[in-house]
Amino acid sequence: MNDADSIKPLLSAESIRARTEEVAAEIATRHASDDLVFLTVLEGGAPFARALHGCFGTVSQAEVGVSSYGGSTQPLTHPVLTSPLPTNLNGRTVMVIDDIFDTGNTLSMLSGELLTAGAGAVEYCVLLRKTREHEHPLAIDYVGFDIPDEFVVGFGLDFDGVYRDLDYVGVLTPGARRL
């Protein structure tokens, strides 16, 4: 078995590109005249955010680091900020862009932090949303794809720092090896 055999493809690069364009159009229509800030959750949300940004003209962008998995396939109960929030949020709508809505822990924590920092409103845009009960149910405003409750990698999602650079999303099988 080679390394490619240990990841079962779930979403192709082409389907991700097409859906990203649709999501960007939805956001642009809804927020045509808003003072919107895209806040990318690093590192996983970066490829999705770059793809979304490519569909827009000028939009304010910021990044925030959050540790939510800690090198395992099980999310942390209490994610932590690993970098400061932007300081120019007063009254603005913040669109949090992340790779996946899994437990809801990360987005729930960020929501509270952003509102405390002065954001006027917080919305959520995720590439993937797992179809299961979430520990912190949130209304996700924009979803690329609903997926089964399996551990996925690629297009920003990693396992212990690897597989993040795949241009597709796949299910990591139990016998997966590092590249």
mmCIF file of C-alpha atoms in Angstrom:
data_model
loop_
_atom_site.group_PDB
_atom_site.id
_atom_site.type_symbol
_atom_site.label_atom_id
_atom_site.label_comp_id
_atom_site.label_asym_id
_atom_site.label_seq_id
_atom_site.Cartn_x
_atom_site.Cartn_y
_atom_site.Cartn_z
ATOM 1 C CA MET A 1 0.000 0.000 0.000
ATOM 2 C CA ASN A 2 1.325 3.466 -0.815
ATOM 3 C CA ASP A 3 0.547 6.766 0.949
ATOM 4 C CA ALA A 4 -2.142 7.696 -1.592
ATOM 5 C CA ASP A 5 -4.036 4.520 -0.678
ATOM 6 C CA SER A 6 -4.396 5.688 2.934
ATOM 7 C CA ILE A 7 -6.582 8.688 2.035
ATOM 8 C CA LYS A 8 -9.986 8.076 0.481
ATOM 9 C CA PRO A 9 -10.919 11.074 -1.727
ATOM 10 C CA LEU A 10 -14.104 12.829 -0.634
ATOM 11 C CA LEU A 11 -14.149 16.204 -2.457
ATOM 12 C CA SER A 12 -12.203 16.939 -5.636
ATOM 13 C CA ALA A 13 -10.213 20.110 -6.218
ATOM 14 C CA GLU A 14 -12.688 21.070 -8.958
ATOM 15 C CA SER A 15 -15.764 20.643 -6.722
ATOM 16 C CA ILE A 16 -14.076 22.732 -4.003
ATOM 17 C CA ARG A 17 -13.253 25.493 -6.513
ATOM 18 C CA ALA A 18 -16.792 25.565 -7.919
ATOM 19 C CA ARG A 19 -18.469 25.614 -4.511
ATOM 20 C CA THR A 20 -16.079 28.295 -3.234
ATOM 21 C CA GLU A 21 -17.138 30.556 -6.110
ATOM 22 C CA GLU A 22 -20.813 29.981 -5.211
ATOM 23 C CA VAL A 23 -20.194 30.781 -1.532
ATOM 24 C CA ALA A 24 -18.243 33.923 -2.470
ATOM 25 C CA ALA A 25 -21.144 35.083 -4.651
ATOM 26 C CA GLU A 26 -23.581 34.539 -1.749
ATOM 27 C CA ILE A 27 -21.371 36.579 0.591
ATOM 28 C CA ALA A 28 -20.872 39.352 -1.969
ATOM 29 C CA THR A 29 -24.626 39.626 -2.571
ATOM 30 C CA ARG A 30 -25.490 39.764 1.116
ATOM 31 C CA HIS A 31 -22.658 42.109 2.118
ATOM 32 C CA ALA A 32 -22.336 44.332 -0.955
ATOM 33 C CA SER A 33 -22.089 47.570 1.021
ATOM 34 C CA ASP A 34 -21.009 46.325 4.470
ATOM 35 C CA ASP A 35 -17.746 47.119 6.208
ATOM 36 C CA LEU A 36 -16.795 43.442 6.320
ATOM 37 C CA VAL A 37 -13.646 41.920 7.828
ATOM 38 C CA PHE A 38 -12.571 38.421 6.751
ATOM 39 C CA LEU A 39 -10.915 36.767 9.761
ATOM 40 C CA THR A 40 -9.108 33.605 8.734
ATOM 41 C CA VAL A 41 -8.521 30.908 11.335
ATOM 42 C CA LEU A 42 -4.949 29.711 10.793
ATOM 43 C CA GLU A 43 -3.640 27.461 9.542
ATOM 44 C CA GLY A 44 -6.513 25.300 8.348
ATOM 45 C CA GLY A 45 -8.751 28.059 7.029
ATOM 46 C CA ALA A 46 -6.035 29.691 4.917
ATOM 47 C CA PRO A 47 -6.547 27.799 1.613
ATOM 48 C CA PHE A 48 -10.328 28.339 1.733
ATOM 49 C CA ALA A 49 -9.859 32.014 2.647
ATOM 50 C CA ARG A 50 -7.381 32.532 -0.219
ATOM 51 C CA ALA A 51 -9.868 30.967 -2.628
ATOM 52 C CA LEU A 52 -12.685 33.199 -1.313
ATOM 53 C CA HIS A 53 -10.511 36.334 -1.438
ATOM 54 C CA GLY A 54 -9.753 35.573 -5.073
ATOM 55 C CA CYS A 55 -13.483 36.006 -5.821
ATOM 56 C CA PHE A 56 -13.666 39.479 -4.214
ATOM 57 C CA GLY A 57 -12.308 42.893 -4.938
ATOM 58 C CA THR A 58 -11.074 44.714 -1.887
ATOM 59 C CA VAL A 59 -12.025 43.366 1.517
ATOM 60 C CA SER A 60 -10.344 43.816 4.898
ATOM 61 C CA GLN A 61 -8.438 40.719 5.909
ATOM 62 C CA ALA A 62 -6.986 39.531 9.179
ATOM 63 C CA GLU A 63 -5.785 36.256 10.639
ATOM 64 C CA VAL A 64 -5.938 34.584 14.011
ATOM 65 C CA GLY A 65 -4.178 31.506 15.303
ATOM 66 C CA VAL A 66 -6.169 28.957 17.288
ATOM 67 C CA SER A 67 -5.006 25.622 18.646
ATOM 68 C CA SER A 68 -7.912 23.203 18.511
ATOM 69 C CA TYR A 69 -6.512 19.700 17.872
ATOM 70 C CA GLY A 70 -3.073 19.556 19.468
ATOM 71 C CA GLY A 71 -1.639 16.792 17.240
ATOM 72 C CA SER A 72 -4.447 14.248 17.496
ATOM 73 C CA THR A 73 -7.647 13.339 15.693
ATOM 74 C CA GLN A 74 -9.705 14.426 18.693
ATOM 75 C CA PRO A 75 -10.485 18.153 19.050
ATOM 76 C CA LEU A 76 -9.541 19.985 22.240
ATOM 77 C CA THR A 77 -12.410 20.779 24.597
ATOM 78 C CA HIS A 78 -11.103 24.311 25.112
ATOM 79 C CA PRO A 79 -9.336 25.756 22.054
ATOM 80 C CA VAL A 80 -6.914 28.589 22.740
ATOM 81 C CA LEU A 81 -5.851 31.674 20.807
ATOM 82 C CA THR A 82 -2.230 31.429 19.700
ATOM 83 C CA SER A 83 -2.120 34.947 18.253
ATOM 84 C CA PRO A 84 -3.902 38.203 19.094
ATOM 85 C CA LEU A 85 -7.170 39.298 17.512
ATOM 86 C CA PRO A 86 -7.111 42.307 15.182
ATOM 87 C CA THR A 87 -7.709 45.622 16.921
ATOM 88 C CA ASN A 88 -9.831 47.433 14.311
ATOM 89 C CA LEU A 89 -13.145 45.593 14.840
ATOM 90 C CA ASN A 90 -15.297 48.268 16.507
ATOM 91 C CA GLY A 91 -18.840 47.867 15.190
ATOM 92 C CA ARG A 92 -17.724 45.942 12.104
ATOM 93 C CA THR A 93 -19.114 42.650 10.808
ATOM 94 C CA VAL A 94 -16.482 39.924 11.144
ATOM 95 C CA MET A 95 -16.731 36.919 8.811
ATOM 96 C CA VAL A 96 -14.823 34.086 10.481
ATOM 97 C CA ILE A 97 -13.441 31.778 7.795
ATOM 98 C CA ASP A 98 -12.433 28.302 8.911
ATOM 99 C CA ASP A 99 -11.805 24.924 7.390
ATOM 100 C CA ILE A 100 -14.322 22.858 9.352
ATOM 101 C CA PHE A 101 -17.215 23.071 11.799
ATOM 102 C CA ASP A 102 -16.652 19.966 13.888
ATOM 103 C CA THR A 103 -17.532 20.330 17.582
ATOM 104 C CA GLY A 104 -18.204 24.065 17.484
ATOM 105 C CA ASN A 105 -15.624 24.689 20.212
ATOM 106 C CA THR A 106 -13.346 26.904 18.096
ATOM 107 C CA LEU A 107 -16.047 29.089 16.559
ATOM 108 C CA SER A 108 -17.916 29.420 19.839
ATOM 109 C CA MET A 109 -14.753 30.569 21.627
ATOM 110 C CA LEU A 110 -13.889 32.988 18.805
ATOM 111 C CA SER A 111 -17.388 34.461 18.769
ATOM 112 C CA GLY A 112 -17.159 35.466 22.414
ATOM 113 C CA GLU A 113 -13.651 36.880 21.978
ATOM 114 C CA LEU A 114 -14.643 38.904 18.899
ATOM 115 C CA LEU A 115 -17.749 40.395 20.495
ATOM 116 C CA THR A 116 -15.715 41.319 23.572
ATOM 117 C CA ALA A 117 -13.172 42.969 21.235
ATOM 118 C CA GLY A 118 -15.926 45.184 19.803
ATOM 119 C CA ALA A 119 -17.162 43.410 16.690
ATOM 120 C CA GLY A 120 -20.666 44.559 15.756
ATOM 121 C CA ALA A 121 -21.631 41.121 14.429
ATOM 122 C CA VAL A 122 -19.954 37.770 13.849
ATOM 123 C CA GLU A 123 -20.777 35.470 10.954
ATOM 124 C CA TYR A 124 -19.278 32.117 10.049
ATOM 125 C CA CYS A 125 -18.091 30.689 6.752
ATOM 126 C CA VAL A 126 -16.690 27.151 6.734
ATOM 127 C CA LEU A 127 -15.540 24.898 3.952
ATOM 128 C CA LEU A 128 -16.870 21.795 5.727
ATOM 129 C CA ARG A 129 -19.557 21.065 8.321
ATOM 130 C CA LYS A 130 -19.801 17.622 9.860
ATOM 131 C CA THR A 131 -23.309 16.172 9.852
ATOM 132 C CA ARG A 132 -23.593 15.246 13.510
ATOM 133 C CA GLU A 133 -24.632 16.799 16.786
ATOM 134 C CA HIS A 134 -22.247 19.597 17.718
ATOM 135 C CA GLU A 135 -21.155 20.353 21.287
ATOM 136 C CA HIS A 136 -21.639 24.070 20.603
ATOM 137 C CA PRO A 137 -24.370 24.378 17.983
ATOM 138 C CA LEU A 138 -24.016 27.608 16.018
ATOM 139 C CA ALA A 139 -25.880 28.904 13.014
ATOM 140 C CA ILE A 140 -23.252 28.696 10.287
ATOM 141 C CA ASP A 141 -23.994 31.390 7.716
ATOM 142 C CA TYR A 142 -22.073 29.908 4.782
ATOM 143 C CA VAL A 143 -21.170 26.240 4.305
ATOM 144 C CA GLY A 144 -19.179 24.804 1.456
ATOM 145 C CA PHE A 145 -20.063 21.157 2.033
ATOM 146 C CA ASP A 146 -21.789 18.997 4.621
ATOM 147 C CA ILE A 147 -19.716 15.863 5.200
ATOM 148 C CA PRO A 148 -19.966 12.663 7.267
ATOM 149 C CA ASP A 149 -18.467 12.527 10.752
ATOM 150 C CA GLU A 150 -15.059 11.221 9.685
ATOM 151 C CA PHE A 151 -11.543 12.584 10.128
ATOM 152 C CA VAL A 152 -10.665 14.449 6.940
ATOM 153 C CA VAL A 153 -7.455 15.968 5.598
ATOM 154 C CA GLY A 154 -6.437 18.151 2.689
ATOM 155 C CA PHE A 155 -7.157 21.680 1.489
ATOM 156 C CA GLY A 156 -5.947 23.113 4.792
ATOM 157 C CA LEU A 157 -6.936 20.268 7.113
ATOM 158 C CA ASP A 158 -4.064 18.283 8.545
ATOM 159 C CA PHE A 159 -3.155 15.381 10.764
ATOM 160 C CA ASP A 160 -0.241 16.285 13.024
ATOM 161 C CA GLY A 161 1.055 18.812 10.503
ATOM 162 C CA VAL A 162 0.822 16.697 7.342
ATOM 163 C CA TYR A 163 -1.636 16.384 4.414
ATOM 164 C CA ARG A 164 -2.626 20.087 4.698
ATOM 165 C CA ASP A 165 -1.297 20.897 1.215
ATOM 166 C CA LEU A 166 -3.471 18.406 -0.715
ATOM 167 C CA ASP A 167 -5.687 20.192 -3.255
ATOM 168 C CA TYR A 168 -8.628 17.915 -2.420
ATOM 169 C CA VAL A 169 -10.312 16.693 0.786
ATOM 170 C CA GLY A 170 -10.108 13.045 1.737
ATOM 171 C CA VAL A 171 -10.969 10.740 4.611
ATOM 172 C CA LEU A 172 -7.902 9.648 6.565
ATOM 173 C CA THR A 173 -8.027 5.875 6.954
ATOM 174 C CA PRO A 174 -6.785 4.143 10.131
ATOM 175 C CA GLY A 175 -3.571 2.883 8.517
ATOM 176 C CA ALA A 176 -2.514 6.244 7.099
ATOM 177 C CA ARG A 177 1.201 6.942 7.146
ATOM 178 C CA ARG A 178 2.990 10.264 7.144
ATOM 179 C CA LEU A 179 4.204 11.577 3.797
#
